[in-house]
Short mmCIF file of C-alpha atoms and ligand atoms in Angstrom, two decimals:
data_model
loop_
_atom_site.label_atom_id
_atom_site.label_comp_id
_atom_site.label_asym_id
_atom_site.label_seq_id
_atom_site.Cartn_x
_atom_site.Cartn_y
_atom_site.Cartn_z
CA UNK A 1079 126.65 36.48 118.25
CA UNK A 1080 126.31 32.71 118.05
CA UNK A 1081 124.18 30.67 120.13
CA UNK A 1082 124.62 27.45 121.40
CA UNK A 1083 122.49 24.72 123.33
CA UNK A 1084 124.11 22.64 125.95
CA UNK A 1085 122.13 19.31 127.14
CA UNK A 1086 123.10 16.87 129.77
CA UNK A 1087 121.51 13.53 128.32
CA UNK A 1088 119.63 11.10 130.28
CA UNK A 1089 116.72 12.56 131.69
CA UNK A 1090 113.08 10.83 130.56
CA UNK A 1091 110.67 13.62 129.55
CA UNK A 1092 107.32 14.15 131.09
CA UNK A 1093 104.55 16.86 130.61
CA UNK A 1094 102.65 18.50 128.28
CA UNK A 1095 103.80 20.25 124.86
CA UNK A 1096 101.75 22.98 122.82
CA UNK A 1097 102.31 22.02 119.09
CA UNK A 1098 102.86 25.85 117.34
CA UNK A 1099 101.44 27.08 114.03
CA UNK A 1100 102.57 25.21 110.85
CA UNK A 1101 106.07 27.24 109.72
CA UNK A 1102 105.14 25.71 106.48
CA UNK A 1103 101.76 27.17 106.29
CA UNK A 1104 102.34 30.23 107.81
CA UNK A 1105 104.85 31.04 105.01
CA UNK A 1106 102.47 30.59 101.68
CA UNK A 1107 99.76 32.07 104.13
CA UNK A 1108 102.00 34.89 104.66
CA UNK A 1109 102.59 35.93 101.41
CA UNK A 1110 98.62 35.42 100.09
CA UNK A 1111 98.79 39.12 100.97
CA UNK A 1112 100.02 39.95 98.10
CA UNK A 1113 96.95 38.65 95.94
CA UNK A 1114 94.13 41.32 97.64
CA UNK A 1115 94.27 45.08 98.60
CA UNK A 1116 91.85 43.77 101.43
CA UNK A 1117 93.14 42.73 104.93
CA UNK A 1118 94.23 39.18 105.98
CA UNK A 1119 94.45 38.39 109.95
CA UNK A 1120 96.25 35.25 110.27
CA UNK A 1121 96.02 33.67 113.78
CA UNK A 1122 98.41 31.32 115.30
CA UNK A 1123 101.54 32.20 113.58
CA UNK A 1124 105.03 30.71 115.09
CA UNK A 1125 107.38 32.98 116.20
CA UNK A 1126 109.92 31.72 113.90
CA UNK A 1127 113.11 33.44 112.15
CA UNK A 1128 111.48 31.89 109.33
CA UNK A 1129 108.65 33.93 109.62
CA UNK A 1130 110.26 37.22 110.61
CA UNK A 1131 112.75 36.87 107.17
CA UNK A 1132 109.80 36.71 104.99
CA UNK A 1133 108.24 39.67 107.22
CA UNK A 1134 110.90 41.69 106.18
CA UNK A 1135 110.99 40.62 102.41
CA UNK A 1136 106.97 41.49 102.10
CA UNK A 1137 108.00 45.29 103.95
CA UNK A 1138 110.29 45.99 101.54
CA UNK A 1139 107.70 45.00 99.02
CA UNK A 1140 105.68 47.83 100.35
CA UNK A 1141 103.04 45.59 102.75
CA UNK A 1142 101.84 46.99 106.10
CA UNK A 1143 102.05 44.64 108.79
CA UNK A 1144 101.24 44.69 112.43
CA UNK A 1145 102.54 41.93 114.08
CA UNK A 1146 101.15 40.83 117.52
CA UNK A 1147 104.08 38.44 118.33
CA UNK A 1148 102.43 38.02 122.03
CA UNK A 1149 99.21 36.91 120.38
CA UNK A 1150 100.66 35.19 117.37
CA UNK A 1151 98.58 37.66 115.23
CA UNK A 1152 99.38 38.49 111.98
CA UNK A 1153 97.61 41.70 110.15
CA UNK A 1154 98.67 41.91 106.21
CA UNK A 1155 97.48 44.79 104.01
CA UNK A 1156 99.21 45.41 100.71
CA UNK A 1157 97.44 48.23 98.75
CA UNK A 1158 99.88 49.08 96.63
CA UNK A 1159 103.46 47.60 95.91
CA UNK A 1160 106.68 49.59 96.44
CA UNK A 1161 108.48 46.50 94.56
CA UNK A 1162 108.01 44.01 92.65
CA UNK A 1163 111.61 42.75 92.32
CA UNK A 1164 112.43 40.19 95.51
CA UNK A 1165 116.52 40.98 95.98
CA UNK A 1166 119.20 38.61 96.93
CA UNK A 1167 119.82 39.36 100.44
CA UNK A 1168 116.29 38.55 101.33
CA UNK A 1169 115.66 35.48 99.11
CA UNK A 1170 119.45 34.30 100.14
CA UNK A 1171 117.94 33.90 103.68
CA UNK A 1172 115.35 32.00 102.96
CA UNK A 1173 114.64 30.20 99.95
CA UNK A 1174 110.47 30.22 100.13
CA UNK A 1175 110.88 33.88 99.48
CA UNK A 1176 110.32 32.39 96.04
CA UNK A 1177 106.57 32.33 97.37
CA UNK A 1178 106.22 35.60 96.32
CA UNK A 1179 106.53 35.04 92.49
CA UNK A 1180 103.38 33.35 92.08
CA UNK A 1181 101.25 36.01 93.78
CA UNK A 1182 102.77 39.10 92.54
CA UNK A 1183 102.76 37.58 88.84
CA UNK A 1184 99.24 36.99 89.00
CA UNK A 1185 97.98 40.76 90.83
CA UNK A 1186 100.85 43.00 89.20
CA UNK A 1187 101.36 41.14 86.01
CA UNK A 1188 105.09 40.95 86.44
CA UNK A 1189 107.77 39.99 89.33
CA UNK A 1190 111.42 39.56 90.22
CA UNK A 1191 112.71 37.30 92.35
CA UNK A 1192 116.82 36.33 92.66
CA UNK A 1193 117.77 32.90 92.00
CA UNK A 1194 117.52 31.22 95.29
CA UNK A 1195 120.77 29.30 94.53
CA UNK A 1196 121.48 25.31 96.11
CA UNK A 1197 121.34 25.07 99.97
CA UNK A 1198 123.00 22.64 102.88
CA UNK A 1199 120.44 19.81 102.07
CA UNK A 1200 120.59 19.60 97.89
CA UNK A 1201 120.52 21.64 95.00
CA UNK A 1202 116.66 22.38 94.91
CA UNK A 1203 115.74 23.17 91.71
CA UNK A 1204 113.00 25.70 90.99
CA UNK A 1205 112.68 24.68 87.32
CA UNK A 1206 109.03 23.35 87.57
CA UNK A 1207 108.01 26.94 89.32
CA UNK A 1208 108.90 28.62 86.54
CA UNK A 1209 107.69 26.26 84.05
CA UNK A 1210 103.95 26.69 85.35
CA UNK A 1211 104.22 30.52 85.17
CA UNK A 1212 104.97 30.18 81.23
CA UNK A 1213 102.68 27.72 80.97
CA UNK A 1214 100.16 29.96 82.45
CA UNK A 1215 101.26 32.59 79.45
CA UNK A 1216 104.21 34.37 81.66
CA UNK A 1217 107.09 35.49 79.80
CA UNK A 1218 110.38 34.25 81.70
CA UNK A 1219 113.84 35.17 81.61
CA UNK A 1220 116.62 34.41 83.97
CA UNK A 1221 118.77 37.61 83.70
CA UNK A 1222 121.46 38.73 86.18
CA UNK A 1223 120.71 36.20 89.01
CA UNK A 1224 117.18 36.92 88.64
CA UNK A 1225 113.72 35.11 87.59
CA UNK A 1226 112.15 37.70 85.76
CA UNK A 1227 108.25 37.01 85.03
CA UNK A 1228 105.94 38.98 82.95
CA UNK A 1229 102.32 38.95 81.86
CA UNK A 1230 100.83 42.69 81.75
CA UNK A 1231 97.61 40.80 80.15
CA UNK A 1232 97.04 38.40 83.20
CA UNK A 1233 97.81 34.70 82.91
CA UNK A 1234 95.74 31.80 81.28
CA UNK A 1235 94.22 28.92 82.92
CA UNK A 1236 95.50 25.53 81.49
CA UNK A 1237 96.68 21.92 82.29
CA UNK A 1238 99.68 21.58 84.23
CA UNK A 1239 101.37 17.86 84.75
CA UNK A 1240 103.96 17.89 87.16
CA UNK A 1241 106.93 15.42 86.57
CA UNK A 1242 107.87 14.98 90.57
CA UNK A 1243 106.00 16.41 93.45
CA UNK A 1244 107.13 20.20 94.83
CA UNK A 1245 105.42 21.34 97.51
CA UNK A 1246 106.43 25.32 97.43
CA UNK A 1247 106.05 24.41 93.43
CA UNK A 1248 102.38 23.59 93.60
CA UNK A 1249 101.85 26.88 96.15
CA UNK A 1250 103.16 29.04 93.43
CA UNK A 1251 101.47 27.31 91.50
CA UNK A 1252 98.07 28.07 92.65
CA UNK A 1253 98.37 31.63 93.71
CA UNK A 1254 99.68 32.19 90.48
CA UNK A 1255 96.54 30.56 88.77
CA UNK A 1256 93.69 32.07 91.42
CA UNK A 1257 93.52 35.60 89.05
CA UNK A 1258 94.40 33.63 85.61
CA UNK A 1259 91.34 33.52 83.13
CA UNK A 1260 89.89 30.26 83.05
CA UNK A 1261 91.02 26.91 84.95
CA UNK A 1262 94.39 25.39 85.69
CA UNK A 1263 94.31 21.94 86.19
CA UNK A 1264 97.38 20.98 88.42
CA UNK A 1265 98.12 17.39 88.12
CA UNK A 1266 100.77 15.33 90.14
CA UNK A 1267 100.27 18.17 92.46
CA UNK A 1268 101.18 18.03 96.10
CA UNK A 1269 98.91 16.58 99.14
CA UNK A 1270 100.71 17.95 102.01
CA UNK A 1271 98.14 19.02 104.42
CA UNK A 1272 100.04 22.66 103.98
CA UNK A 1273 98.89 22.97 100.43
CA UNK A 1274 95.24 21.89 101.45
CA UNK A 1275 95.28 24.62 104.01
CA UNK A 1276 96.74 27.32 101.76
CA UNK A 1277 93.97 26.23 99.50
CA UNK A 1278 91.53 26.54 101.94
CA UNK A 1279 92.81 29.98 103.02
CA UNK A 1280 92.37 30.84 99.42
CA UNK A 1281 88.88 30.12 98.96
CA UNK A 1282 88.32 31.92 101.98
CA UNK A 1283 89.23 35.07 100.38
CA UNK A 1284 87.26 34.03 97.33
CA UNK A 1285 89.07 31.51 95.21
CA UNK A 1286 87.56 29.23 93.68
CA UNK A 1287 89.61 25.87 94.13
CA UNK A 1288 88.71 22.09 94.29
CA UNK A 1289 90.33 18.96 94.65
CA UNK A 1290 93.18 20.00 97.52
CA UNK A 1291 94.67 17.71 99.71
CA UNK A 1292 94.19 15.27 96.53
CA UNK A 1293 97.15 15.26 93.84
CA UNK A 1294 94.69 17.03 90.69
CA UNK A 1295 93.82 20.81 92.08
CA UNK A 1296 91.45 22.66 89.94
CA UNK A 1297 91.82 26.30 90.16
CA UNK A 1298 88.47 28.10 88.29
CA UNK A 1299 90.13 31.99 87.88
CA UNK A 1300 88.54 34.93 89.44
CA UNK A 1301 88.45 38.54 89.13
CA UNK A 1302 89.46 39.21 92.85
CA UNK A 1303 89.62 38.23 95.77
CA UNK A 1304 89.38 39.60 99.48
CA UNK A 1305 90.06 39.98 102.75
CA UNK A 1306 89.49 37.21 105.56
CA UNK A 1307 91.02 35.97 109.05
CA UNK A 1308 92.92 32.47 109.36
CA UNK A 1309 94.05 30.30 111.97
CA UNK A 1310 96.90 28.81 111.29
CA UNK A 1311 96.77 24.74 112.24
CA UNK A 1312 99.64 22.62 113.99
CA UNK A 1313 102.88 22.06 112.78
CA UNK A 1314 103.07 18.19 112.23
CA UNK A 1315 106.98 18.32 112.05
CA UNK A 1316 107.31 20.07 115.48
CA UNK A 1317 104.70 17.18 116.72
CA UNK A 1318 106.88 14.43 114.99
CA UNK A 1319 110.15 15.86 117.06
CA UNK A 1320 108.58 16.07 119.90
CA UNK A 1321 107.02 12.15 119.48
CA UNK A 1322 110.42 11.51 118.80
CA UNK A 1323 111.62 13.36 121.84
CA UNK A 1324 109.38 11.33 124.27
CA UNK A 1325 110.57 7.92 122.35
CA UNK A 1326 114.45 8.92 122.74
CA UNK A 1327 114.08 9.43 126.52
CA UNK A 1328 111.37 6.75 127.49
CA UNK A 1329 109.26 9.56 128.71
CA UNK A 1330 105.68 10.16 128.18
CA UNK A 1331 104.51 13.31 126.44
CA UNK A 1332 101.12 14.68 125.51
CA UNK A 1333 101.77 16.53 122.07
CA UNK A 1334 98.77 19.26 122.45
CA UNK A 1335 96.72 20.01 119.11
CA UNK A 1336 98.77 17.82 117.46
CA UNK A 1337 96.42 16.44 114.44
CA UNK A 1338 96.91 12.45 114.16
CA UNK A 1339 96.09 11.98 110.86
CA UNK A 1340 98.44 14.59 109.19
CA UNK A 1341 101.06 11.90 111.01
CA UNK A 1342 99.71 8.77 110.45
CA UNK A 1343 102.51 6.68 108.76
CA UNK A 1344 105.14 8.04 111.16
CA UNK A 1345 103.14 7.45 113.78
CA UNK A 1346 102.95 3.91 112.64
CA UNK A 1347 106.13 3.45 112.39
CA UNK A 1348 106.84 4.65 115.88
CA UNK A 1349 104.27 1.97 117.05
CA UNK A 1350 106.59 -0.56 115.12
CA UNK A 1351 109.42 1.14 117.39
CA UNK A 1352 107.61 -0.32 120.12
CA UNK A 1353 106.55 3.29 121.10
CA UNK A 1354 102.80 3.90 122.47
CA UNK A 1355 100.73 6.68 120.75
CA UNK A 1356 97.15 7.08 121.68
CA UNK A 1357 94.97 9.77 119.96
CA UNK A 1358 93.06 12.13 122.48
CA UNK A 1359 90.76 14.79 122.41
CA UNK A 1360 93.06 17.76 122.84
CA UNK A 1361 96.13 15.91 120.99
CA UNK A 1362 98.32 12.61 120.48
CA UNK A 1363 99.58 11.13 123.72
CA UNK A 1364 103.35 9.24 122.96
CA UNK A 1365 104.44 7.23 125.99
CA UNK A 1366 107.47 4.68 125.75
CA UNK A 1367 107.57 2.15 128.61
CA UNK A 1368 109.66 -0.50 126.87
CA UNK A 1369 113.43 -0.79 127.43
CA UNK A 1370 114.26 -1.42 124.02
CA UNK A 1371 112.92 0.55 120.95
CA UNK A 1372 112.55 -2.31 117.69
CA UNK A 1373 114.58 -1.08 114.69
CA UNK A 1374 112.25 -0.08 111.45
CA UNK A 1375 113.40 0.89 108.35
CA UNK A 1376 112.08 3.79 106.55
CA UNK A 1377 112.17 5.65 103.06
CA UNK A 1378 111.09 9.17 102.44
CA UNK A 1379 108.06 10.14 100.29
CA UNK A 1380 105.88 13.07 98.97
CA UNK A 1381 102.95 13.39 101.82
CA UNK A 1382 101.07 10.81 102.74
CA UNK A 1383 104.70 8.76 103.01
CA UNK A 1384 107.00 9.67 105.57
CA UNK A 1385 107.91 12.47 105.68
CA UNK A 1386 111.68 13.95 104.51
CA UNK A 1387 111.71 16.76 107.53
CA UNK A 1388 111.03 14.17 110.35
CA UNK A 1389 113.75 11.67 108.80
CA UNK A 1390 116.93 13.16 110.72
CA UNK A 1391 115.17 13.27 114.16
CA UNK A 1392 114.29 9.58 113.30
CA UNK A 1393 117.24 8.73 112.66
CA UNK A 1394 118.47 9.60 116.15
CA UNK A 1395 116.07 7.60 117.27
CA UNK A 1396 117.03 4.23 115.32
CA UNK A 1397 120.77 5.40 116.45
CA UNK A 1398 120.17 3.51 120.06
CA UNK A 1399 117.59 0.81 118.77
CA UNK A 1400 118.12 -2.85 119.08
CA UNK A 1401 118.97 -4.27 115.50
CA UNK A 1402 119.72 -2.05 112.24
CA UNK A 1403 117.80 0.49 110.68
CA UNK A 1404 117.87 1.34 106.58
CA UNK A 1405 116.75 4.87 106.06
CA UNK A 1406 116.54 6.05 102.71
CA UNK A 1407 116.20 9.95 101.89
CA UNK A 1408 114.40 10.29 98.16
CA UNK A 1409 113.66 13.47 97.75
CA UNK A 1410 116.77 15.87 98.88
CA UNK A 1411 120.41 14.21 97.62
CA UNK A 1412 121.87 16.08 100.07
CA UNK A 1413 120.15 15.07 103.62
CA UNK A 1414 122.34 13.12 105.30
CA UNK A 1415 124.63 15.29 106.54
CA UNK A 1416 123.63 14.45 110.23
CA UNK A 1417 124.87 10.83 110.60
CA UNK A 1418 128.61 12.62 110.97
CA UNK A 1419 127.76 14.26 113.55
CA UNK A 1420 125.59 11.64 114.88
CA UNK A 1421 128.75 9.17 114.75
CA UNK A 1422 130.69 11.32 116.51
CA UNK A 1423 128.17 10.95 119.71
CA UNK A 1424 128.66 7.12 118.90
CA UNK A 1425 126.34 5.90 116.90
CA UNK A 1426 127.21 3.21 114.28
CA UNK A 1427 126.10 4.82 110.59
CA UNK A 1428 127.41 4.38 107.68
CA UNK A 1429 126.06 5.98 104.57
CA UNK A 1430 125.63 4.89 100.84
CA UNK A 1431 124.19 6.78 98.28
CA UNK A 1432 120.85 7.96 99.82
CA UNK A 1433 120.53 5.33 102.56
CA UNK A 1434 122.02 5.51 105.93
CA UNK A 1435 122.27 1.84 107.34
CA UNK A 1436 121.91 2.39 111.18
CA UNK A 1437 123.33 0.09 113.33
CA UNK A 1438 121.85 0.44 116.88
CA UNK A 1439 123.96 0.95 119.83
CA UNK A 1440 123.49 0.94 124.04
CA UNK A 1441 123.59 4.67 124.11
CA UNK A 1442 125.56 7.47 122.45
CA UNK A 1443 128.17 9.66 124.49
CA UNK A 1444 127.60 13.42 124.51
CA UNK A 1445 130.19 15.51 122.61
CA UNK A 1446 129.97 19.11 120.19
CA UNK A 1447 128.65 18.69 117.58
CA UNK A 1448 127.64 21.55 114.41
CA UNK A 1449 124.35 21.71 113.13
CA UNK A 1450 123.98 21.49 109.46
CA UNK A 1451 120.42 22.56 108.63
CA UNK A 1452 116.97 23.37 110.63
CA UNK A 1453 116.05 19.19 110.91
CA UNK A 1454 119.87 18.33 111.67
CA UNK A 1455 119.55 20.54 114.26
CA UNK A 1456 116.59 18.87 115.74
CA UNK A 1457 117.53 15.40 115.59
CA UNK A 1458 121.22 16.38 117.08
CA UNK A 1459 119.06 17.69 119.97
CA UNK A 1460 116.93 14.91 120.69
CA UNK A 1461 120.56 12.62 120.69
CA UNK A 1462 121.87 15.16 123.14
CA UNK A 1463 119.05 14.04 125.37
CA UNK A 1464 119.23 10.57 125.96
CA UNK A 1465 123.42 10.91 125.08
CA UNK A 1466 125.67 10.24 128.60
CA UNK A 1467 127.07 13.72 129.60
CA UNK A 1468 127.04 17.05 127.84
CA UNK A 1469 126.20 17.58 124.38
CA UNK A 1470 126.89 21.24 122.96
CA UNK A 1471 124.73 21.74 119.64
CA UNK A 1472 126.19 24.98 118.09
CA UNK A 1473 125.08 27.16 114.92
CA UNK A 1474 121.97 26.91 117.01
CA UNK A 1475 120.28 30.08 114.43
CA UNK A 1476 118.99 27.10 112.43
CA UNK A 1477 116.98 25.08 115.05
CA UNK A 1478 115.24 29.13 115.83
CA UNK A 1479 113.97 28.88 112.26
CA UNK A 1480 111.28 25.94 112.83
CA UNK A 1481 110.96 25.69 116.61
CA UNK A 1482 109.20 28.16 118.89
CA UNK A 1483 110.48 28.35 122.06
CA UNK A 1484 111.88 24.72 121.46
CA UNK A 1485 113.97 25.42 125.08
CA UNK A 1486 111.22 26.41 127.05
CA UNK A 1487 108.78 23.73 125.87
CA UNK A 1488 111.47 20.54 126.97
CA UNK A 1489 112.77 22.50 129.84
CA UNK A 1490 108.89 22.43 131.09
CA UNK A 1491 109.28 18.57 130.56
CA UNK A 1492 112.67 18.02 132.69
CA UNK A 1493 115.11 17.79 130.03
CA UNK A 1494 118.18 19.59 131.00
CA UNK A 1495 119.16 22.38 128.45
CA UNK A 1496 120.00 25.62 128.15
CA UNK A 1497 121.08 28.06 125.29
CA UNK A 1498 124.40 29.95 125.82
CA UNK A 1499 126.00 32.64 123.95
CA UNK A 1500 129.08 31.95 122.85
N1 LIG B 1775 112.31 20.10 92.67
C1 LIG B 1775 112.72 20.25 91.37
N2 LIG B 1775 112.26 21.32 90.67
C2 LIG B 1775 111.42 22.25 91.21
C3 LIG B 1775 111.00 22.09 92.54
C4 LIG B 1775 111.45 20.99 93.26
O1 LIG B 1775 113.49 19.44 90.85
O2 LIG B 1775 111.06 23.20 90.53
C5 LIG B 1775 112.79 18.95 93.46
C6 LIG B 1775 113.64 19.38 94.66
O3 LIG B 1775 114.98 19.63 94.28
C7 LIG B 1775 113.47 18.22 95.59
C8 LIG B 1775 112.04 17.75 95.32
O4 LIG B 1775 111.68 18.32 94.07
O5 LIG B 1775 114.37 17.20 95.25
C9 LIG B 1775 111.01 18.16 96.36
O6 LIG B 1775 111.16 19.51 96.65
P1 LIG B 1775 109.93 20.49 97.00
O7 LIG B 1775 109.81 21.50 95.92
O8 LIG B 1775 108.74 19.70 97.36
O9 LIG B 1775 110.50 21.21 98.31
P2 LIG B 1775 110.18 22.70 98.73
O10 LIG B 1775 108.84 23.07 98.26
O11 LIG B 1775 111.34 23.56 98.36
C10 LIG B 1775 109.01 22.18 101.01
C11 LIG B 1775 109.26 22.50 102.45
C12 LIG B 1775 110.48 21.74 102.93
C13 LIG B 1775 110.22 20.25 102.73
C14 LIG B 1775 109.86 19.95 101.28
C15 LIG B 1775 109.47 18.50 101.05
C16 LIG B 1775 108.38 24.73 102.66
C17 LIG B 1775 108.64 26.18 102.87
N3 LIG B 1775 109.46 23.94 102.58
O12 LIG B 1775 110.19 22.57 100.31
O13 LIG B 1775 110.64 22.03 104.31
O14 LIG B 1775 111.35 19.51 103.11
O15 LIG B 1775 108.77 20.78 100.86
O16 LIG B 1775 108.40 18.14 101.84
O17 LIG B 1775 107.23 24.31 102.58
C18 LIG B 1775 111.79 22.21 106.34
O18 LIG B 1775 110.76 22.66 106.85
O19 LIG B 1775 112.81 21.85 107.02
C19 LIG B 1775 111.88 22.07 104.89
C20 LIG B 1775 113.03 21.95 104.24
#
């Protein structure tokens, strides 16, 4: 059955929110499993459809998991593999599914995993994933709908350039090179705080990596690694909503655990808004007192730039700001898909090429609207709050795949909202 959230607009947020476990850590984290016959605890881990998807990928695998959903505990073992072929119906789901290659390659010396196919925000290629593994010494073929990758002697370490930043490309990347003989050098490789921590996770089981959170990653091989227990940190694109949230309404939130820096130029840039953000000891307050909320223009980069999965909430934001807004998505070609619906709340947007020019407005009506992906659904939400009257977000599934408890955590802060059934 399909869910739904309603949400009368207009009501300033106050309160506290607890920032959850990074979806995009817990995913490579998740699958690190598959690299040790030891056990991996993972702490903190989001209670995300995300999260359960690739759950039910790494069972079929053959992986015993005990999931503590209450505690947010994780317990992986995978002694031996049932699998090593990832089918359609799982990777269809969810596209990081194509996590698994690297690890499984580089413990089992071969791995299937279907083509992942396009999705609602571009055509995401996965060409560069695959190009590591044979440069790593992997035989590849694409065959039926399927990556096929094989290496019964175990992979080589070598020098890897990267033509464009990937994110899930450099993950595979480096689980694939942690058993290889010898060092991979990954070069142009991603920063995101998410790789650092996978790396870190990594080492903590006995890898022997250098260089993460900067863009060359040297991976020295070793023979094996083992078990450990991992906390999962904050998710900085949960924080950025809910900064964003507090903004819309002219409320004042504290945004618990939230780590500053892994923010930094979008918190900026919500100080150019107008927008107060203070770091504390137990997380970022963001408090907006002004009437008006200054228009900024943005562009979306690789980590440390702003960030592509906070651009659609921000662009609700610039929707009621006083002047016009240029946001410019570079790295998906298909990530605009929001300002329709946005427009038909009221907001001025048009859209060429990859930049939406935003053209603020006094306030945006509420009306139904149709999620198109997990960060449309956010920012559609965040308009529904400060919109006049009733907004009805539906194909809800998508906002349940990055947000714990995201109706709970603004109901405690007085927005009105609630998730039907329809
Ligand atoms: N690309 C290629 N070839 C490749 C890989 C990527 O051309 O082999 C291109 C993509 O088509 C895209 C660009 O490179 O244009 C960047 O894509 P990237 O590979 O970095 O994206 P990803 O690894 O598939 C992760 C996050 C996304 C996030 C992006 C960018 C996970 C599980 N997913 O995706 O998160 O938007 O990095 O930061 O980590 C989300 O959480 O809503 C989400 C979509």
């Amino acid at each position: 059955m399909l869910q739904s959230m309603k949400i009368i607009g207009g009501y300033p947020l106050f309160g506290e929110i607890s920032i959850s476990g990074a979806k995009n850590l817990a995913l490579p984290a998740i699958v690190t499993t598959l690299l040790t016959d030891n056990e991996i605890t993972l702490n903190n881990v989001p209670n995300l459809s995300d999260v359960t998807s690739l759950l039910e990928l790494l069972e079929y695998l053959g992986c015993d998991i005990n999931h503590d959903t209450a505690h947010k505990q994780l317990i992986l073992k995978t002694t031996n593999i049932k699998h090593t072929e990832a089918p359609y119906d799982f990777v269809r789901k969810m596209r990081a599914s194509i996590l698994v290659l690297g690890p499984m390659i580089a413990r089992f010396g071969r791995a299937s995993v279907s083509f992942p196919g396009g999705c609602a925000i571009g055509v995401r290629a996965i060409d560069l994933h695959i190009r590591t593994l044979q440069l790593l010494g992997a035989e590849v073929t694409i065959d039926n709908g399927f990556i096929k990758a094989y290496s019964p002697n175990g992979l080589t370490g070598c020098d890897i350039t990267f033509p464009i930043v990937t994110v899930t490309g450099t993950e595979n990347s480096i689980m694939a090179a942690v058993l290889a003989n010898g060092t991979t050098r990954l070069i142009n490789a991603a920063m995101e705080p998410e790789v650092e921590e996978l790396c870190n996770l990594l080492n903590n089981m006995g890898a022997k990596i250098t260089g993460q959170g900067t863009s060359t990653i040297t991976i020295e091989g070793v023979e094996s690694l083992h078990g450990t227990t991992f906390d999962i940190m904050p998710d900085r694109i949960e924080a950025g909503t809910y900064a964003i949230a507090s903004a819309i309404t002219h409320g004042k939130l504290l945004l618990k655990n939230c780590i500053y820096n892994h923010l930094e130029i979008f918190f900026n840039t919500l100080k150019s808004n107008g927008v107060s953000i203070t770091q504390q000891d137990n997380g970022v307050l963001v408090e907006n007192n002004n009437d008006k909320i200054n228009s900024i223009d943005i562009s979306t980069a690789p980590y440390p730039g702003f960030p592509t999965d906070l651009q659609a909430q921000y662009m609700a934001l610039m929707t009621i700001s006083e002047g016009v807004s240029l946001i410019t998505e570079n790295l998906f070609e298909n990530r605009l898909m929001h300002t329709q619906e946005l427009n038909r709340m009221g907001a001025n947007i048009i859209v060429k090429g990859n930049t939406a020019t935003v053209k603020g407005v006094e306030n945006l009506n509420g009306a139904p609207v149709m999620a198109t992906d997990l960060r449309a659904s956010a920012s559609l939400i965040l308009a529904g709050l400060v919109a006049k009257g009733e907004t009805t977000v539906n194909r809800l599934y998508h906002i349940d795949r990055g947000y714990e408890n995201i109706d709970n955590k603004l109901l405690q802060c007085g927005a009105h909202i609630k998730r039907i059934t329809v």
